[in-house]
PDB file of C-alpha atoms in Angstrom:
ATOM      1  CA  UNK A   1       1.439  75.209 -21.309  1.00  0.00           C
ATOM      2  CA  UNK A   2      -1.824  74.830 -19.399  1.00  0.00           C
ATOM      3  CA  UNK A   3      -3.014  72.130 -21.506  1.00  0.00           C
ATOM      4  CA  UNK A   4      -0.251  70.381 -20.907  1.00  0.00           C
ATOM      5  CA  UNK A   5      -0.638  70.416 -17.297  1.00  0.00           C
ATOM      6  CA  UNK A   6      -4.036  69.163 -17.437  1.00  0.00           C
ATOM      7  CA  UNK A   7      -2.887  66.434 -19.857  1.00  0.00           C
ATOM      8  CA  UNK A   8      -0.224  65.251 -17.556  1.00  0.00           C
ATOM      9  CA  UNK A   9      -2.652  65.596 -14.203  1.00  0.00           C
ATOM     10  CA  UNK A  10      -5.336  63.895 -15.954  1.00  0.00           C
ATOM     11  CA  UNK A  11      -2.902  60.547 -17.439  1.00  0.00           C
ATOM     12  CA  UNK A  12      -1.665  60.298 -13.780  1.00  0.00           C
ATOM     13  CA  UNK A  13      -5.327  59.809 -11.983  1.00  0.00           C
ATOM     14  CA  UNK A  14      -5.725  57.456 -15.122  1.00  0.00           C
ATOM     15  CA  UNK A  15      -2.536  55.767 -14.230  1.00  0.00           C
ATOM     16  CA  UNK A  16      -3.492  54.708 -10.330  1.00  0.00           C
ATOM     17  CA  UNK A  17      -7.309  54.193 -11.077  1.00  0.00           C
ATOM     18  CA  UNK A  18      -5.325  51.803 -13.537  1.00  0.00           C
ATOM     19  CA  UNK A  19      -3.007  50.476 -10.071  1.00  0.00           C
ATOM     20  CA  UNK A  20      -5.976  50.259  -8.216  1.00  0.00           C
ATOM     21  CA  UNK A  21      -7.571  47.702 -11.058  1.00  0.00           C
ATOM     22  CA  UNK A  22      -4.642  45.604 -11.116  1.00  0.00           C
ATOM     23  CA  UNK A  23      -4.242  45.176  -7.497  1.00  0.00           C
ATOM     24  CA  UNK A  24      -7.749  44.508  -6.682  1.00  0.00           C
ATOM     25  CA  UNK A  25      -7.534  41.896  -9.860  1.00  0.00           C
ATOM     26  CA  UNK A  26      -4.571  40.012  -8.006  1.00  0.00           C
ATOM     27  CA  UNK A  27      -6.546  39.688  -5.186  1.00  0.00           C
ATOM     28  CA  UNK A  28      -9.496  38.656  -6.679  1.00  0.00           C
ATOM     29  CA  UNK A  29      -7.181  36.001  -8.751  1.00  0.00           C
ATOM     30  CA  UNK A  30      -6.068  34.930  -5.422  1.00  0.00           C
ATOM     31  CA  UNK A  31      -9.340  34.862  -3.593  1.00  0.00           C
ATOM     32  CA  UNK A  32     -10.305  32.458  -6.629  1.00  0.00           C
ATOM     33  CA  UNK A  33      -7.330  30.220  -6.645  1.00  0.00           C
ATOM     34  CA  UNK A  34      -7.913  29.721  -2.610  1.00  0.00           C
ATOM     35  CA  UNK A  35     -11.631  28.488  -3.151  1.00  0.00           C
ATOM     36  CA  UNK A  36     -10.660  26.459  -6.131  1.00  0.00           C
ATOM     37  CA  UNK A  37      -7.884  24.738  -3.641  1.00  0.00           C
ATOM     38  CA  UNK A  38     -10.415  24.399  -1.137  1.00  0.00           C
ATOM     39  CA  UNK A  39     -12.970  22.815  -3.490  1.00  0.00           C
ATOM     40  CA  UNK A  40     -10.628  20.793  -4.934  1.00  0.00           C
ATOM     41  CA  UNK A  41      -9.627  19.427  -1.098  1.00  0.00           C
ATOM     42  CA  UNK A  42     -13.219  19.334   0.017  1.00  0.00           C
ATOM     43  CA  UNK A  43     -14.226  17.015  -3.183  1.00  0.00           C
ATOM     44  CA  UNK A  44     -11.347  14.842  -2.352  1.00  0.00           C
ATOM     45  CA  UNK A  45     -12.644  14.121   0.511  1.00  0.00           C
ATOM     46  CA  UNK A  46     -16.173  13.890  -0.095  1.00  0.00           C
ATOM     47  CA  UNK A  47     -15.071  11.601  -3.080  1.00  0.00           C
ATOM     48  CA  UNK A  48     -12.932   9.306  -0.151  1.00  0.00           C
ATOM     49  CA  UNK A  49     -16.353   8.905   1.820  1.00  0.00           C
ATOM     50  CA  UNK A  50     -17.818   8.190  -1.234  1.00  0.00           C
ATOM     51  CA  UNK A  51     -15.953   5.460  -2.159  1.00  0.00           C
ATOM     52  CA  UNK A  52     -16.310   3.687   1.237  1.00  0.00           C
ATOM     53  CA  UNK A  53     -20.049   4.425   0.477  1.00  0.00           C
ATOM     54  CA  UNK A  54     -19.568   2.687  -3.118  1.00  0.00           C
ATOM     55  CA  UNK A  55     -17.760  -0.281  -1.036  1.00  0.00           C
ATOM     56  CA  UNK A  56     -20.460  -0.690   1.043  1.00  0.00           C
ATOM     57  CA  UNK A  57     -22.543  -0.564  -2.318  1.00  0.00           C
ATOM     58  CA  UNK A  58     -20.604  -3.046  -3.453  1.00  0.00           C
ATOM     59  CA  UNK A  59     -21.168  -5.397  -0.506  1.00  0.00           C
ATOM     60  CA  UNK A  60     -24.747  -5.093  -0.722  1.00  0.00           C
ATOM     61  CA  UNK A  61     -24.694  -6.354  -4.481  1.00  0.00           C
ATOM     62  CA  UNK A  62     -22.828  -9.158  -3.554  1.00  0.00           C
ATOM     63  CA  UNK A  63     -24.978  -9.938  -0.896  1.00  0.00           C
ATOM     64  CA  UNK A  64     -27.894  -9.668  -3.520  1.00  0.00           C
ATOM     65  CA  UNK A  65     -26.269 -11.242  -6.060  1.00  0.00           C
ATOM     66  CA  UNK A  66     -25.938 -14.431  -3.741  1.00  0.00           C
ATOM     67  CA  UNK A  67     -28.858 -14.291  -2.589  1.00  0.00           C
ATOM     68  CA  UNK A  68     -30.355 -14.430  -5.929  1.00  0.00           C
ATOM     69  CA  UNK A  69     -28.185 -17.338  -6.935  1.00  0.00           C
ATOM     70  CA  UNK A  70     -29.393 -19.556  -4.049  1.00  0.00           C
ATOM     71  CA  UNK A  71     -31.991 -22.260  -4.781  1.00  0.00           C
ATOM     72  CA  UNK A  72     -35.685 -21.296  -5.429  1.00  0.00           C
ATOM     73  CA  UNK A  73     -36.525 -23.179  -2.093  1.00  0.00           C
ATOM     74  CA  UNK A  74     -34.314 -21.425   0.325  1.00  0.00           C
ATOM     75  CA  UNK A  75     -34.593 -22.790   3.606  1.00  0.00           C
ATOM     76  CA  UNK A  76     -35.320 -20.197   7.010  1.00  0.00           C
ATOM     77  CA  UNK A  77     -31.680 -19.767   8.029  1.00  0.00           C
ATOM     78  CA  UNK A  78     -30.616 -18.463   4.292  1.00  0.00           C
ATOM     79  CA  UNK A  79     -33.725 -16.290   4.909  1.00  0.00           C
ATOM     80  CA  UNK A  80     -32.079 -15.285   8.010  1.00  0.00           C
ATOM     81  CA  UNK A  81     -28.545 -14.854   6.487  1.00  0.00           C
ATOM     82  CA  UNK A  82     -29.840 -12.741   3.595  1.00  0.00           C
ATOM     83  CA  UNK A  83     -31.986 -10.248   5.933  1.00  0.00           C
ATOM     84  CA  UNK A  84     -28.785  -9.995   8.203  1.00  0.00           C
ATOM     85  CA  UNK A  85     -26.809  -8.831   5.110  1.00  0.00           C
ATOM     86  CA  UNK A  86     -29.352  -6.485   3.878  1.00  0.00           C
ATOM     87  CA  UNK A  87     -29.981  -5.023   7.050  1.00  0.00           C
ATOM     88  CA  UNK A  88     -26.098  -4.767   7.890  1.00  0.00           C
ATOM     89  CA  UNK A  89     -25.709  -3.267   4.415  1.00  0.00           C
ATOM     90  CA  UNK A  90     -28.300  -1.225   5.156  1.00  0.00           C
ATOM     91  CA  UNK A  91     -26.632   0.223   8.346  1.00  0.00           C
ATOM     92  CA  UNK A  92     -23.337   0.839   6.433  1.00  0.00           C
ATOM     93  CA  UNK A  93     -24.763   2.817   3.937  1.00  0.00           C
ATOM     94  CA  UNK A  94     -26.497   5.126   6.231  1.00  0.00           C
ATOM     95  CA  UNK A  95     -23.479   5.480   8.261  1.00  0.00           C
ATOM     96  CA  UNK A  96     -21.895   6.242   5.713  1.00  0.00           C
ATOM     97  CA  UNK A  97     -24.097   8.956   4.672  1.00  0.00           C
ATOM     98  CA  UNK A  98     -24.040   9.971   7.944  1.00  0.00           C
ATOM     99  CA  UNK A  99     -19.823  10.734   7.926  1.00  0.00           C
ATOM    100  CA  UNK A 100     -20.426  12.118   4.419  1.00  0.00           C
ATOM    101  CA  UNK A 101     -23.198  14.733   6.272  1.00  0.00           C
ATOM    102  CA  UNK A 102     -20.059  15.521   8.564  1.00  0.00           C
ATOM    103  CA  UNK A 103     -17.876  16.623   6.467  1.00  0.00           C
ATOM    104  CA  UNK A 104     -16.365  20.199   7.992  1.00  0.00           C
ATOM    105  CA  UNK A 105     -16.233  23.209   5.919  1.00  0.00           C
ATOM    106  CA  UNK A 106     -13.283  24.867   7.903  1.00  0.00           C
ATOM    107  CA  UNK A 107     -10.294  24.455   5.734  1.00  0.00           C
ATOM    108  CA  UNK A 108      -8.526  23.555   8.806  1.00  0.00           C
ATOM    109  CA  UNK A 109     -10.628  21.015   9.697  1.00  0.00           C
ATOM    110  CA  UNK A 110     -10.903  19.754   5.996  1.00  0.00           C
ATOM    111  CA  UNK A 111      -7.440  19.557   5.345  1.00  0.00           C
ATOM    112  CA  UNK A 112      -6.721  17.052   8.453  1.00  0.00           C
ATOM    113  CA  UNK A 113      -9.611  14.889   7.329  1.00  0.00           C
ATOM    114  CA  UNK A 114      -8.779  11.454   7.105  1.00  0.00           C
ATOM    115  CA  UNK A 115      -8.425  10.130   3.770  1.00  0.00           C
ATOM    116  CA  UNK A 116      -9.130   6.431   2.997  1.00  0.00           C
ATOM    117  CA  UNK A 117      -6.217   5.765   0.234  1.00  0.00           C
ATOM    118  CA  UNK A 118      -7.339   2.336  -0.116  1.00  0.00           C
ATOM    119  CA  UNK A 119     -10.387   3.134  -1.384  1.00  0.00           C
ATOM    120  CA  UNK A 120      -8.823   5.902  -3.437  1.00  0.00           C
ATOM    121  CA  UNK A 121      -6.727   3.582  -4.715  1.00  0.00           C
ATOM    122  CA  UNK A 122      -8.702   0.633  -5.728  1.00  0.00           C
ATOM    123  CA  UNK A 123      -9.636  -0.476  -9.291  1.00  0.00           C
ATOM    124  CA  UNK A 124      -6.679   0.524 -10.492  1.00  0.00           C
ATOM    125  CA  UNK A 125      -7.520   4.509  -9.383  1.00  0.00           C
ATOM    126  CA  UNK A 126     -11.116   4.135 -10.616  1.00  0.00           C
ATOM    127  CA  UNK A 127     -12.346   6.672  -7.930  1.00  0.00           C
ATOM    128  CA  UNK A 128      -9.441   9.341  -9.432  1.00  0.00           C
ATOM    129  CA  UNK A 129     -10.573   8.588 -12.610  1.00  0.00           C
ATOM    130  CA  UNK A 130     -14.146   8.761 -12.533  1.00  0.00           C
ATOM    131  CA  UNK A 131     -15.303  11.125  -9.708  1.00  0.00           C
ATOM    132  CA  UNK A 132     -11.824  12.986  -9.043  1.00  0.00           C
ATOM    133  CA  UNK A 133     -11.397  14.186 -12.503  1.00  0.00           C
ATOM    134  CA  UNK A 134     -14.404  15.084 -13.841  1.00  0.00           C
ATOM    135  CA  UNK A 135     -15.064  16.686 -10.194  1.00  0.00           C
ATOM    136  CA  UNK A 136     -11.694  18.950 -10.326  1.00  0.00           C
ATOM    137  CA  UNK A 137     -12.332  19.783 -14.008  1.00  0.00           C
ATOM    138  CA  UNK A 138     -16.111  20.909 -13.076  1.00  0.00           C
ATOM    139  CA  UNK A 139     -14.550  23.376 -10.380  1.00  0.00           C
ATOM    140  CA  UNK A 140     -11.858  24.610 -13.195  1.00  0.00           C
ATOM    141  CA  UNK A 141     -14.401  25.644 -15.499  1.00  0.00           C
ATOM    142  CA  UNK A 142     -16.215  27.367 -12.733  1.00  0.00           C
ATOM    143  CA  UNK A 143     -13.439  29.044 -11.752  1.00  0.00           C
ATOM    144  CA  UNK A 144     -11.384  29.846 -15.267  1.00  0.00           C
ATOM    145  CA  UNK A 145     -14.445  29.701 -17.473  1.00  0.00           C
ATOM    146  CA  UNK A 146     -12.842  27.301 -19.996  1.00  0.00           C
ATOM    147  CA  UNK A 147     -11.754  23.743 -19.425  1.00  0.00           C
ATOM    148  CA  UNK A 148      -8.109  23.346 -18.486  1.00  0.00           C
ATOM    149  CA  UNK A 149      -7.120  19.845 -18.610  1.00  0.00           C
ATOM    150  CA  UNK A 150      -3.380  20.544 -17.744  1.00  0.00           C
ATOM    151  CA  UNK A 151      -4.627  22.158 -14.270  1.00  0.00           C
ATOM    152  CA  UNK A 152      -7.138  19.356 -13.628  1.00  0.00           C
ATOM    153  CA  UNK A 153      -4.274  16.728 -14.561  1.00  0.00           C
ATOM    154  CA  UNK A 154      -1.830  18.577 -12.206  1.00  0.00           C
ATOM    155  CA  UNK A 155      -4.458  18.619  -9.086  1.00  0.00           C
ATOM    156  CA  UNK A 156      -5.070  14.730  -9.864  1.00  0.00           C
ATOM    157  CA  UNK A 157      -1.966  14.518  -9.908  1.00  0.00           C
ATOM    158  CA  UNK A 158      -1.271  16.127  -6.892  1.00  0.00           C
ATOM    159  CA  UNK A 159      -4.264  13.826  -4.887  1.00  0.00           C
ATOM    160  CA  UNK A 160      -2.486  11.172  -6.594  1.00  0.00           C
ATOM    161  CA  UNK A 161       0.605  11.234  -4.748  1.00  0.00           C
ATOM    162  CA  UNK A 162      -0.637  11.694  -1.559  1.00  0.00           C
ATOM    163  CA  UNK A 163       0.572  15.180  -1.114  1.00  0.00           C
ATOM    164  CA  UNK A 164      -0.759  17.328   1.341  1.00  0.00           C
ATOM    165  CA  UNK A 165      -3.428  19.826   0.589  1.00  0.00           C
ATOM    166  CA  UNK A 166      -1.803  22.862   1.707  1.00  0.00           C
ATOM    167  CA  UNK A 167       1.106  22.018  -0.769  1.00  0.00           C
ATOM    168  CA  UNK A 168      -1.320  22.324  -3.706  1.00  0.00           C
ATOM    169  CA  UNK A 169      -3.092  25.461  -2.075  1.00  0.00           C
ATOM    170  CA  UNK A 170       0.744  27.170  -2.115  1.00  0.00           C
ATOM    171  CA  UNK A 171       1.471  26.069  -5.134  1.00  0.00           C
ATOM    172  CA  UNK A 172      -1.523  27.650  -7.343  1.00  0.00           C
ATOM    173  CA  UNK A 173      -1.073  30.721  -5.637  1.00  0.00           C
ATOM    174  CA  UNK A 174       2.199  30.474  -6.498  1.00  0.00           C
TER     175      UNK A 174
END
């Protein structure tokens, strides 16, 4: 019958319009899982420079902190001593900021950045912890829309045990 004709030429445009959505959703899932690696592996390494900032931070409190705990009458070379410290904290930090201004953008370039595991690693993973996480979980919700902490715990994870970022990159896509 000629309705049935029509029926059956109408379901099959349906049916690749339908082909077409799915593919160009699998790419777009894709496309999102590759920034979401890249992000992840940029923030890693923006959190390593970080934490060399933060040490450098840390330096400069300790400088302050001793000079605060030397006597009320401190003679011209603690004077001296203290302004040196300041000034070489000073320079550390905006080196720092510098390197941290440097960071590259090519994924390339990203992924052979140097990361400081020391500083990743010290405090007992503090760095992981507090600027890692929250960091990868931010970028989850961006991507997914709802907080995943099983994804977030499997990047940290991942940064965790040194692997290489174009391990976790393959993997997500998966």
């Amino acid at each position: 019958s000629r309705w049935w004709h029509r029926r059956q030429a109408f379901l099959q445009k349906e049916q690749r319009y339908d082909d077409l959505d799915r593919e160009e959703e699998k790419e777009e899932l894709a496309e999102a899982a590759k920034k979401a690696a890249q992000e992840v592996e940029a923030a890693a390494a923006a959190v390593a420079n970080a934490a060399a900032a933060m040490e450098v931070d840390a330096a400069a409190a300790a400088a302050a902190a001793a000079a605060a705990a030397t006597p009320a009458t401190p003679s011209a070379s603690q004077d001296k001593d203290v302004e040196m410290k300041e000034a070489a904290a000073s320079e550390s930090i905006s080196s720092a900021s510098a390197s941290a201004l440097n960071i590259p953008s090519d994924p390339q370039e990203l992924w052979n950045w140097p990361v400081q595991w020391s500083v990743m690693e010290a405090n007992d993973g503090q760095i992981l912890k507090e600027k890692i996480m929250p960091f990868a979980s931010q970028i989850v919700v961006e991507l997914l829309g709802v907080p995943e902490a099983d994804l977030t715990k499997y990047v940290v994870d991942h940064i965790r045990q040194r692997k290489p970022p174009q391990d976790l990159v393959a993997e997500l896509r998966g």
